Coordinates of C-alpha atoms in Angstrom, one line a residue:
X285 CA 0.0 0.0 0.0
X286 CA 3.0 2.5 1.1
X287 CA 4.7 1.6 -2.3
X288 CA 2.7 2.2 -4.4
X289 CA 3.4 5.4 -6.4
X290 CA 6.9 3.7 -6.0
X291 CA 5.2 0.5 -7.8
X292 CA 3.9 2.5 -10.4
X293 CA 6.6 4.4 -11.2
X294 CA 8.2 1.2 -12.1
X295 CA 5.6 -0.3 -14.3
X296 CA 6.4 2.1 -16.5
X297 CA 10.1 2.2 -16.2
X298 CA 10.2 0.4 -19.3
X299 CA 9.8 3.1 -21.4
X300 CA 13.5 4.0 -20.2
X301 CA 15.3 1.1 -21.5
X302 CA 15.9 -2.6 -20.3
X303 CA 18.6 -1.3 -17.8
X304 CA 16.4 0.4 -15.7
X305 CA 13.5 -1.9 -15.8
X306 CA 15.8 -4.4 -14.3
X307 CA 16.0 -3.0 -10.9
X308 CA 12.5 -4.0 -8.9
X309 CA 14.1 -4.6 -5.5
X310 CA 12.4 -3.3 -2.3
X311 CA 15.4 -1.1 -2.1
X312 CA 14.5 0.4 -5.0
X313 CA 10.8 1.0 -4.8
X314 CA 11.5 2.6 -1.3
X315 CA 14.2 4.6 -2.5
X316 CA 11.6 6.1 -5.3
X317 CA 9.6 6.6 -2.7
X318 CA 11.6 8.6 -0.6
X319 CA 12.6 10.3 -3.9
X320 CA 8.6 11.5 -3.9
X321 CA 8.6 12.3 -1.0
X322 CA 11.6 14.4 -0.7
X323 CA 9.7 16.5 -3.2
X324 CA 6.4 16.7 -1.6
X325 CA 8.2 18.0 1.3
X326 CA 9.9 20.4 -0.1
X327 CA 6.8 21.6 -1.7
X328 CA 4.8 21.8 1.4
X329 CA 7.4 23.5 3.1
X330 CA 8.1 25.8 0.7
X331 CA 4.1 26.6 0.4
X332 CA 3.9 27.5 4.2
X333 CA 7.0 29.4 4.1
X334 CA 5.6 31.6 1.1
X335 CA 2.5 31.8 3.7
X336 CA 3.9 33.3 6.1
X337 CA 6.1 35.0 4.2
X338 CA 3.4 37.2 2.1
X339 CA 1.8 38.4 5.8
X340 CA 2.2 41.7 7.5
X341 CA 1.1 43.9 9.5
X342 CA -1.1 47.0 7.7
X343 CA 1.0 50.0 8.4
X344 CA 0.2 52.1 11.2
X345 CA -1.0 55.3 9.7
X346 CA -2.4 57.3 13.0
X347 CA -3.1 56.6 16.5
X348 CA -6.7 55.6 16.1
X349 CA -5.8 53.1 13.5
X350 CA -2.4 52.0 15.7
X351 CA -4.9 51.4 18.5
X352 CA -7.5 49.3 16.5
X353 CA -5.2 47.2 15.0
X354 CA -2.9 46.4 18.0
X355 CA -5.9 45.5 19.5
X356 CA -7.0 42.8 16.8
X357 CA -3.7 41.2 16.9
X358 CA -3.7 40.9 20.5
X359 CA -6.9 40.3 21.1
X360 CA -8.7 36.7 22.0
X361 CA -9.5 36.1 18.3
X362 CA -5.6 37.2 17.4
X363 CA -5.3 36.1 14.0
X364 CA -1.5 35.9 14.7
X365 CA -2.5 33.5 16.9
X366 CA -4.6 31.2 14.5
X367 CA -2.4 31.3 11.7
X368 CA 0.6 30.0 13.6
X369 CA -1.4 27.6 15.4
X370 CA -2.8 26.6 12.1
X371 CA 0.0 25.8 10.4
X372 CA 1.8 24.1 13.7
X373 CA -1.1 21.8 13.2
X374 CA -0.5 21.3 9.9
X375 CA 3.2 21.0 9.7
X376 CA 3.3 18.1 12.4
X377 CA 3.0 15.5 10.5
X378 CA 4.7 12.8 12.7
X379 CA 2.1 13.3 15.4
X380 CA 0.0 10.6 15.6
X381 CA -3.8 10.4 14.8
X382 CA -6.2 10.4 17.8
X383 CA -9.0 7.8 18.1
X384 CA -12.2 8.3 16.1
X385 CA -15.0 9.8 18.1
X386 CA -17.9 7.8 17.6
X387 CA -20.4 9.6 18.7
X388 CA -19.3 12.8 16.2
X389 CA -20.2 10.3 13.9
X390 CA -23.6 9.5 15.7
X391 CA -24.4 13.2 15.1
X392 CA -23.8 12.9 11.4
X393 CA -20.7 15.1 11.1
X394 CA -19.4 12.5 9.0
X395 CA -17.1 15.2 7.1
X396 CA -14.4 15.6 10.5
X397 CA -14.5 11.4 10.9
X398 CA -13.6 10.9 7.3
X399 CA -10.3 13.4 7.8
X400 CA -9.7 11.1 11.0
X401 CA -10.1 7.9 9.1
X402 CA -7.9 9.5 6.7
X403 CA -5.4 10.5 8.8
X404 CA -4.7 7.2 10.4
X405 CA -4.6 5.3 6.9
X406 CA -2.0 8.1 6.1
X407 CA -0.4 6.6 9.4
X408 CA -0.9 2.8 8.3
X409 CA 0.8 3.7 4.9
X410 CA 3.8 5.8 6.5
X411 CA 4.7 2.7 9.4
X412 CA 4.6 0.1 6.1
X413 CA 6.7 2.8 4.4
X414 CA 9.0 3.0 7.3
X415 CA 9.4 -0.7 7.1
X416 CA 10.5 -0.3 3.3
X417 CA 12.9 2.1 4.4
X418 CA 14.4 0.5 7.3
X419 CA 15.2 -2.6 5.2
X420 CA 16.6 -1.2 2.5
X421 CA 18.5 1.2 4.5
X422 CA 19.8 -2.0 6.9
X423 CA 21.1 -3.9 3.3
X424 CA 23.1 -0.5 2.3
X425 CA 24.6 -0.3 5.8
X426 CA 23.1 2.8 6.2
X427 CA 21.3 4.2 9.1
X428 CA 17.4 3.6 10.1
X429 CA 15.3 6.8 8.2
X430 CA 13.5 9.0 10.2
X431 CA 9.9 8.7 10.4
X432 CA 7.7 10.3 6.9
X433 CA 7.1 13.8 7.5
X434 CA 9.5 14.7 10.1
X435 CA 11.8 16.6 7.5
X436 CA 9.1 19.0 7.7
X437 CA 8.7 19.1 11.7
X438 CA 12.6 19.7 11.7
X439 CA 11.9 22.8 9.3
X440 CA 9.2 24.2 11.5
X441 CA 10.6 23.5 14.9
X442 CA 11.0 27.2 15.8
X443 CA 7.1 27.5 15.1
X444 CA 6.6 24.0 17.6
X445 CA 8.8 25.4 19.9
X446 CA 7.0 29.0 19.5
X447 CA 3.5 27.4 20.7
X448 CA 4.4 24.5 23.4
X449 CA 2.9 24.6 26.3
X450 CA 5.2 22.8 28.3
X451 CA 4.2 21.2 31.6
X452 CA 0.9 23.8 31.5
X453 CA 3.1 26.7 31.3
X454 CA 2.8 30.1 29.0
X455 CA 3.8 29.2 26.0
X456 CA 6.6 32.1 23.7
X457 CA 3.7 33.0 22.1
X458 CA 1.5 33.3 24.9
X459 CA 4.2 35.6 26.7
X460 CA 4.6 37.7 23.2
X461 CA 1.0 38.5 23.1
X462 CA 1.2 39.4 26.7
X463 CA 3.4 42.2 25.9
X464 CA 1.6 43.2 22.6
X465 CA -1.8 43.6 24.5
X466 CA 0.5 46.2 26.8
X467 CA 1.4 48.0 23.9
X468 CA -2.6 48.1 23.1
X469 CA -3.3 49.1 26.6
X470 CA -1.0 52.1 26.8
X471 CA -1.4 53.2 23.2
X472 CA -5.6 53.4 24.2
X473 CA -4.6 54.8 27.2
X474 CA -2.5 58.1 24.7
X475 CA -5.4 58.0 22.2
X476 CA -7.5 58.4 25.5
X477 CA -6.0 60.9 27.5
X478 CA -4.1 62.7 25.5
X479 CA -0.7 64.3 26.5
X480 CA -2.2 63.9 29.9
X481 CA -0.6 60.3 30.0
X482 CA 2.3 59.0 30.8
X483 CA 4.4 59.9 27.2
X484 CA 6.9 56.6 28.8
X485 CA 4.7 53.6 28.7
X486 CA 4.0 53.3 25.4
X487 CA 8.1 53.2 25.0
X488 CA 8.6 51.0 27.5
X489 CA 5.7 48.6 26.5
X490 CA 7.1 48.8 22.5
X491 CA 10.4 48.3 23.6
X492 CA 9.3 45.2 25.7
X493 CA 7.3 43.7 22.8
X494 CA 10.2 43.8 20.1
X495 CA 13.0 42.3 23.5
X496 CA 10.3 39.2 24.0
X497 CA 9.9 39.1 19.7
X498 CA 13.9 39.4 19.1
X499 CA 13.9 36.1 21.5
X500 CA 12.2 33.9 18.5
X501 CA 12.3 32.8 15.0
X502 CA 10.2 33.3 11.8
X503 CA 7.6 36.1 11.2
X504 CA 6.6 36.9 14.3
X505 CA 9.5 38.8 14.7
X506 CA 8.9 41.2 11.2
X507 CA 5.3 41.5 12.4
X508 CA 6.3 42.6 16.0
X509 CA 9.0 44.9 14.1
X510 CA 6.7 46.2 12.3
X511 CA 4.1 47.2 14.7
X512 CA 6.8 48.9 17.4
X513 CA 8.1 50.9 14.2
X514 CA 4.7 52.0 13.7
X515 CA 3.9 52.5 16.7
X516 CA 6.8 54.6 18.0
X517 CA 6.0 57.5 15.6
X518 CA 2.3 57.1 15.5
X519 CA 2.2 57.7 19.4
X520 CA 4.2 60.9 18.9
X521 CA 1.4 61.9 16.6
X522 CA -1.0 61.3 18.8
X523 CA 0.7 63.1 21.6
X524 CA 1.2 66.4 19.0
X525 CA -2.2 66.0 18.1
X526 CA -3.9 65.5 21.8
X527 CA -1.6 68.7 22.9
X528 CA -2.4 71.2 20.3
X529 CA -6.5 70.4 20.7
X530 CA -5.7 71.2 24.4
X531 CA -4.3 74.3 23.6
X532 CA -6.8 75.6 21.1
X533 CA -9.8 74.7 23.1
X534 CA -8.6 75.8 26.4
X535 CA -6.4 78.5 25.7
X536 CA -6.0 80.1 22.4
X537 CA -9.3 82.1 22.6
X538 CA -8.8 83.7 25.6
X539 CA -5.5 84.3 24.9
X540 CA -6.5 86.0 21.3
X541 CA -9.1 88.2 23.1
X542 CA -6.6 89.2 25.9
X543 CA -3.7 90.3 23.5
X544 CA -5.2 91.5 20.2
X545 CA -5.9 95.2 21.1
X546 CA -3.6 95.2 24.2
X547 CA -0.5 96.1 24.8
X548 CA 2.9 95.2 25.2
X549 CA 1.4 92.6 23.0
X550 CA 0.2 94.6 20.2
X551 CA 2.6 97.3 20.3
X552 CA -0.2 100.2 18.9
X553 CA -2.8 99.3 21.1
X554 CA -4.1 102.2 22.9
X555 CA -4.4 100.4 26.4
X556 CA -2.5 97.8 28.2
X557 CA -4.0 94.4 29.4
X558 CA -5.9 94.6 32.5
X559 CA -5.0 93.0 35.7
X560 CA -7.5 90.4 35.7
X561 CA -6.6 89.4 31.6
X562 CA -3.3 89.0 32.9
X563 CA -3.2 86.9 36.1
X564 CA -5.8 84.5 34.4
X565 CA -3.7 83.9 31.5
X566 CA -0.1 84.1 33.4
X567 CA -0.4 83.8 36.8
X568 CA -0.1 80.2 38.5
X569 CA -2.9 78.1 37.8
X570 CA -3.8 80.7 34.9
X571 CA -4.4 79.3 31.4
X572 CA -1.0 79.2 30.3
X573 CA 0.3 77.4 33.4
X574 CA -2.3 74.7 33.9
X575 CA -2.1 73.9 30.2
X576 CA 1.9 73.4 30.9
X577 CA 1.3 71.1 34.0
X578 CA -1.5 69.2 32.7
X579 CA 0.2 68.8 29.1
X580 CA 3.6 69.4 29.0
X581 CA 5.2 68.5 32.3
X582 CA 6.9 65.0 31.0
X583 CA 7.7 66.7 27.6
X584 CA 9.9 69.3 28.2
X585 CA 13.5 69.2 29.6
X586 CA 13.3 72.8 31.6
X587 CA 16.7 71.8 33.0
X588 CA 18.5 73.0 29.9
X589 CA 18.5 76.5 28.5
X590 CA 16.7 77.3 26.5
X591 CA 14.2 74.4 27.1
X592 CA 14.1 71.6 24.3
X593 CA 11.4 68.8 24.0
X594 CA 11.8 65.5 24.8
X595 CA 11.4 62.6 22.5
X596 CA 8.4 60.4 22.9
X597 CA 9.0 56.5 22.6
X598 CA 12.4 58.1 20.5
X599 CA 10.6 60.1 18.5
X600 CA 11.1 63.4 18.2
X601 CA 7.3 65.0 19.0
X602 CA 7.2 67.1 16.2
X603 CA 6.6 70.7 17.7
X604 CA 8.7 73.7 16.4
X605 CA 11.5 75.3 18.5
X606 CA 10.1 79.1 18.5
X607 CA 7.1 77.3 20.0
X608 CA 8.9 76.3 23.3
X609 CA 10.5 79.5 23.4
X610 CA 7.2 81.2 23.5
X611 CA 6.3 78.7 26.3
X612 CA 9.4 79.5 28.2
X613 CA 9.0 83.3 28.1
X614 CA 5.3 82.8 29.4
X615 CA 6.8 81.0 32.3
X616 CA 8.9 83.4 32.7
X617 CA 6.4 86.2 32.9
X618 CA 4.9 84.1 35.5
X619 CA 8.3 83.8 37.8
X620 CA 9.0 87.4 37.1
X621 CA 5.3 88.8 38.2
X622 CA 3.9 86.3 40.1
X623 CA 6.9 85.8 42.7
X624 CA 5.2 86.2 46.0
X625 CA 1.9 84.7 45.0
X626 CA -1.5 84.9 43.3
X627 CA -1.6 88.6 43.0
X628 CA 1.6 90.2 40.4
X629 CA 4.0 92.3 42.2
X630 CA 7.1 94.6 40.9
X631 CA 9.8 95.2 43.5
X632 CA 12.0 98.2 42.8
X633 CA 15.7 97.9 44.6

């Protein structure tokens, strides 16, 4: 039964001359057949390789997006998840075939029985094969084969390895996914808040993903690659974005109203800025100053001169230079006036 593509084969070896028609043994039939199967195998791995080869990860074109799509891949229908445990199913082809289920076939699902009964015929043929092999390996003097199919299981051990659960523990890919549903978390958590959140985790959750992905073989690395690359600059985005609705919604039109016809700000204005305009928009906890604590705090390196941005998850945020500047002279305004309290004071010496 095993042989017999190998049997074939040499039926009609006679088309190639008496020479070859002369050579029936076993040795020779189960050499053919290894011969087959060598190619088989190479097709099938090459046909999975292509597979997961031809997959990535869309590219991460804003924060919304990045959060959406992070959260697919890490969530409990991950199809990162089902593809590699689909084609660790499929590539373990020593494993052998479980018992048939009777009472499946009692319900009429006669469809997943016939794939069983299939399966351990494929297993009947392969020990016979075996057998073949073993003796015509034993009269060359060479040693025993290995069993049909674990070529491919050799090919594919970083994918076996990637998804054992050993003795009930977390699999690689189980701890992987752990750190790519971080990287969801904190990214909602910036398309959520805002600047108002932590501008670190989403670095130190990205940078955690890609250490637990550069740990492993095959795709899952690219993919993982792929989505802290992304990632990194789409957060920045975000960040810009969340900081500059802050600003125009909670200070830009007072600060318009306040400075338009007022001076030193418009230098022709007729009158200056009143007290009030003034302490609300540079005093402590005035417009300017809130907007800095609540938004800016983790973003800006005060402790150099003039101030410069930090970068979020290494990214550079994206704000101009004279922007800061302006930022720093309003606090400065606020240190210079506001010295002794709520109320602005000038001391003469």
């Amino acid at each position: 039964m095993g042989l017999s593509v190998a049997e074939n084969i040499q039926k009609d070896s006679w088309v190639l001359g008496p020479k070859v028609k002369t050579d029936q043994s076993p040795a020779a039939l189960a050499a053919i057949t290894r011969d087959v199967l060598d190619l088989y195998y190479n097709d099938y791995i090459a046909k999975y390789d292509s597979l997961l080869g031809d997959i990535d990860v869309v590219p991460l074109s804003n924060l919304k997006q990045a959060v959406e799509v992070v959260n697919i891949l890490s969530g409990p229908t991950s199809p990162i998840v089902n593809i590699l445990n689909s084609v660790d199913k499929e590539t373990a082809l020593t494993a052998p075939a479980g018992p048939i289920d009777t009472q499946v076939l009692a319900t009429g699902a006669t469809n997943s029985v016939g794939k069983d009964i299939v399966s351990q015929n494929v297993s009947v043929r392969g020990r016979m094969l075996i057998a073949a092999l073993k003796a015509a390996a034993k009269a060359s003097g060479q040693p025993e084969p290995k069993p049909p199919g674990a070529y491919v299981e050799e090919r594919f051990a970083w994918l076996h390895q990637l998804v054992l659960r050993k003795d009930g523990q977390a699999s690689q890919l189980d701890n992987l996914m752990a750190a790519m549903t971080q990287v969801y978390q904190d990214m909602n958590k910036v398309a959520f808040r805002g600047s108002s959140a932590d501008p670190n985790a989403v670095s130190d959750s990205l940078a955690a993903l890609q250490q637990a992905a550069s740990q492993i073989q095959g795709p899952l690395a690219r993919w993982s690659s792929q989505i802290t690359t992304g990632g990194a600059g789409i957060t920045a985005d975000g960040t810009r974005a969340s900081i500059n609705a802050a600003w125009t919604a909670n200070v830009l039109p007072f600060c318009q109203q306040a400075t338009a016809k007022s001076y030193p700000f418009t230098r022709s204005a007729a009158a200056d800025m009143g007290m009030a305009d003034f302490t609300k928009l540079f005093g402590p906890g005035g417009l300017i100053d809130s907007f800095m604590t609540g938004n800016l705090k983790d973003l800006i390196d005060t402790t150099k001169k003039p101030w410069v941005w930090k970068q979020v998850n290494n990214a550079d945020l994206g704000i101009p230079v004279d922007v800061l500047a302006k930022l720093q002279a309003a606090s400065e305004i606020k240190d210079a006036f506001f010295a002794n309290g709520a109320a602005p004071a000038v001391n003469f010496q």
